[in-house]
Amino acid sequence: FLNAMEEYPSAHHIIAVDNDEGGNRFVERISENLRTKDILIKREVSQNKDWNDDLKEKNNSLKTSFAIK
């Protein structure tokens, strides 16, 4: 992961990890390592614990919105 980011330092890097303590720790560690190499990252944060939960919630709300009554 770090090797790819170092190979393409000017690329736009987005990190999408779980929205929990483990994900937060990962982003902190990776940010510290990359900051010394002048590589910037952007973290997209899910509304729920992870992106799959966000997609499931969105899918369920769409089903509810289009339900025939």
CSV table of C-alpha atoms in Angstrom, one decimal:
chain,number,residue,atom,x,y,z
A,1,PHE,CA,0.0,0.0,0.0
A,2,LEU,CA,2.7,2.5,1.0
A,3,ASN,CA,4.9,1.4,-1.9
A,4,ALA,CA,2.1,2.3,-4.4
A,5,MET,CA,1.6,5.7,-2.8
A,6,GLU,CA,5.3,6.4,-2.8
A,7,GLU,CA,5.5,5.4,-6.4
A,8,TYR,CA,2.8,7.9,-7.4
A,9,PRO,CA,3.2,10.7,-4.9
A,10,SER,CA,1.4,13.3,-7.0
A,11,ALA,CA,-1.7,11.0,-7.4
A,12,HIS,CA,-4.9,11.8,-5.6
A,13,HIS,CA,-5.0,9.1,-2.8
A,14,ILE,CA,-8.3,8.4,-1.0
A,15,ILE,CA,-8.5,6.0,1.9
A,16,ALA,CA,-11.9,4.5,2.7
A,17,VAL,CA,-11.6,2.4,5.9
A,18,ASP,CA,-14.1,1.5,8.6
A,19,ASN,CA,-15.5,4.4,10.6
A,20,ASP,CA,-14.3,3.0,13.9
A,21,GLU,CA,-11.3,3.0,16.3
A,22,GLY,CA,-9.3,0.6,14.1
A,23,GLY,CA,-9.9,2.7,11.0
A,24,ASN,CA,-9.0,5.9,12.8
A,25,ARG,CA,-5.7,4.4,14.1
A,26,PHE,CA,-4.9,3.1,10.6
A,27,VAL,CA,-5.4,6.6,9.1
A,28,GLU,CA,-3.3,8.2,11.8
A,29,ARG,CA,-0.4,5.8,11.3
A,30,ILE,CA,-0.5,6.0,7.5
A,31,SER,CA,-0.8,9.8,7.6
A,32,GLU,CA,2.3,10.1,9.9
A,33,ASN,CA,4.3,8.0,7.5
A,34,LEU,CA,3.3,9.8,4.4
A,35,ARG,CA,3.5,13.3,5.8
A,36,THR,CA,7.3,13.0,6.1
A,37,LYS,CA,7.3,12.1,2.3
A,38,ASP,CA,5.1,15.1,1.4
A,39,ILE,CA,2.3,12.7,0.2
A,40,LEU,CA,-1.2,13.9,1.1
A,41,ILE,CA,-4.2,11.7,1.5
A,42,LYS,CA,-7.9,12.3,1.9
A,43,ARG,CA,-10.1,10.1,4.0
A,44,GLU,CA,-13.7,9.5,3.0
A,45,VAL,CA,-15.7,8.6,6.1
A,46,SER,CA,-18.8,6.5,6.0
A,47,GLN,CA,-21.9,7.5,7.9
A,48,ASN,CA,-22.2,4.1,9.5
A,49,LYS,CA,-19.4,1.7,10.6
A,50,ASP,CA,-18.4,0.9,7.0
A,51,TRP,CA,-19.3,1.7,3.4
A,52,ASN,CA,-21.3,-1.6,3.0
A,53,ASP,CA,-23.6,-0.5,5.8
A,54,ASP,CA,-24.1,2.8,4.1
A,55,LEU,CA,-25.0,1.1,0.9
A,56,LYS,CA,-27.4,-1.3,2.6
A,57,GLU,CA,-29.1,1.6,4.4
A,58,LYS,CA,-29.5,3.5,1.1
A,59,ASN,CA,-30.9,0.4,-0.6
A,60,ASN,CA,-33.4,-0.2,2.1
A,61,SER,CA,-34.6,3.4,2.0
A,62,LEU,CA,-35.0,3.2,-1.8
A,63,LYS,CA,-37.1,0.0,-1.4
A,64,THR,CA,-39.3,1.7,1.2
A,65,SER,CA,-39.7,4.8,-1.0
A,66,PHE,CA,-40.8,2.8,-4.0
A,67,ALA,CA,-43.0,0.3,-2.2
A,68,ILE,CA,-46.5,-0.1,-3.6
A,69,LYS,CA,-49.1,0.5,-0.9
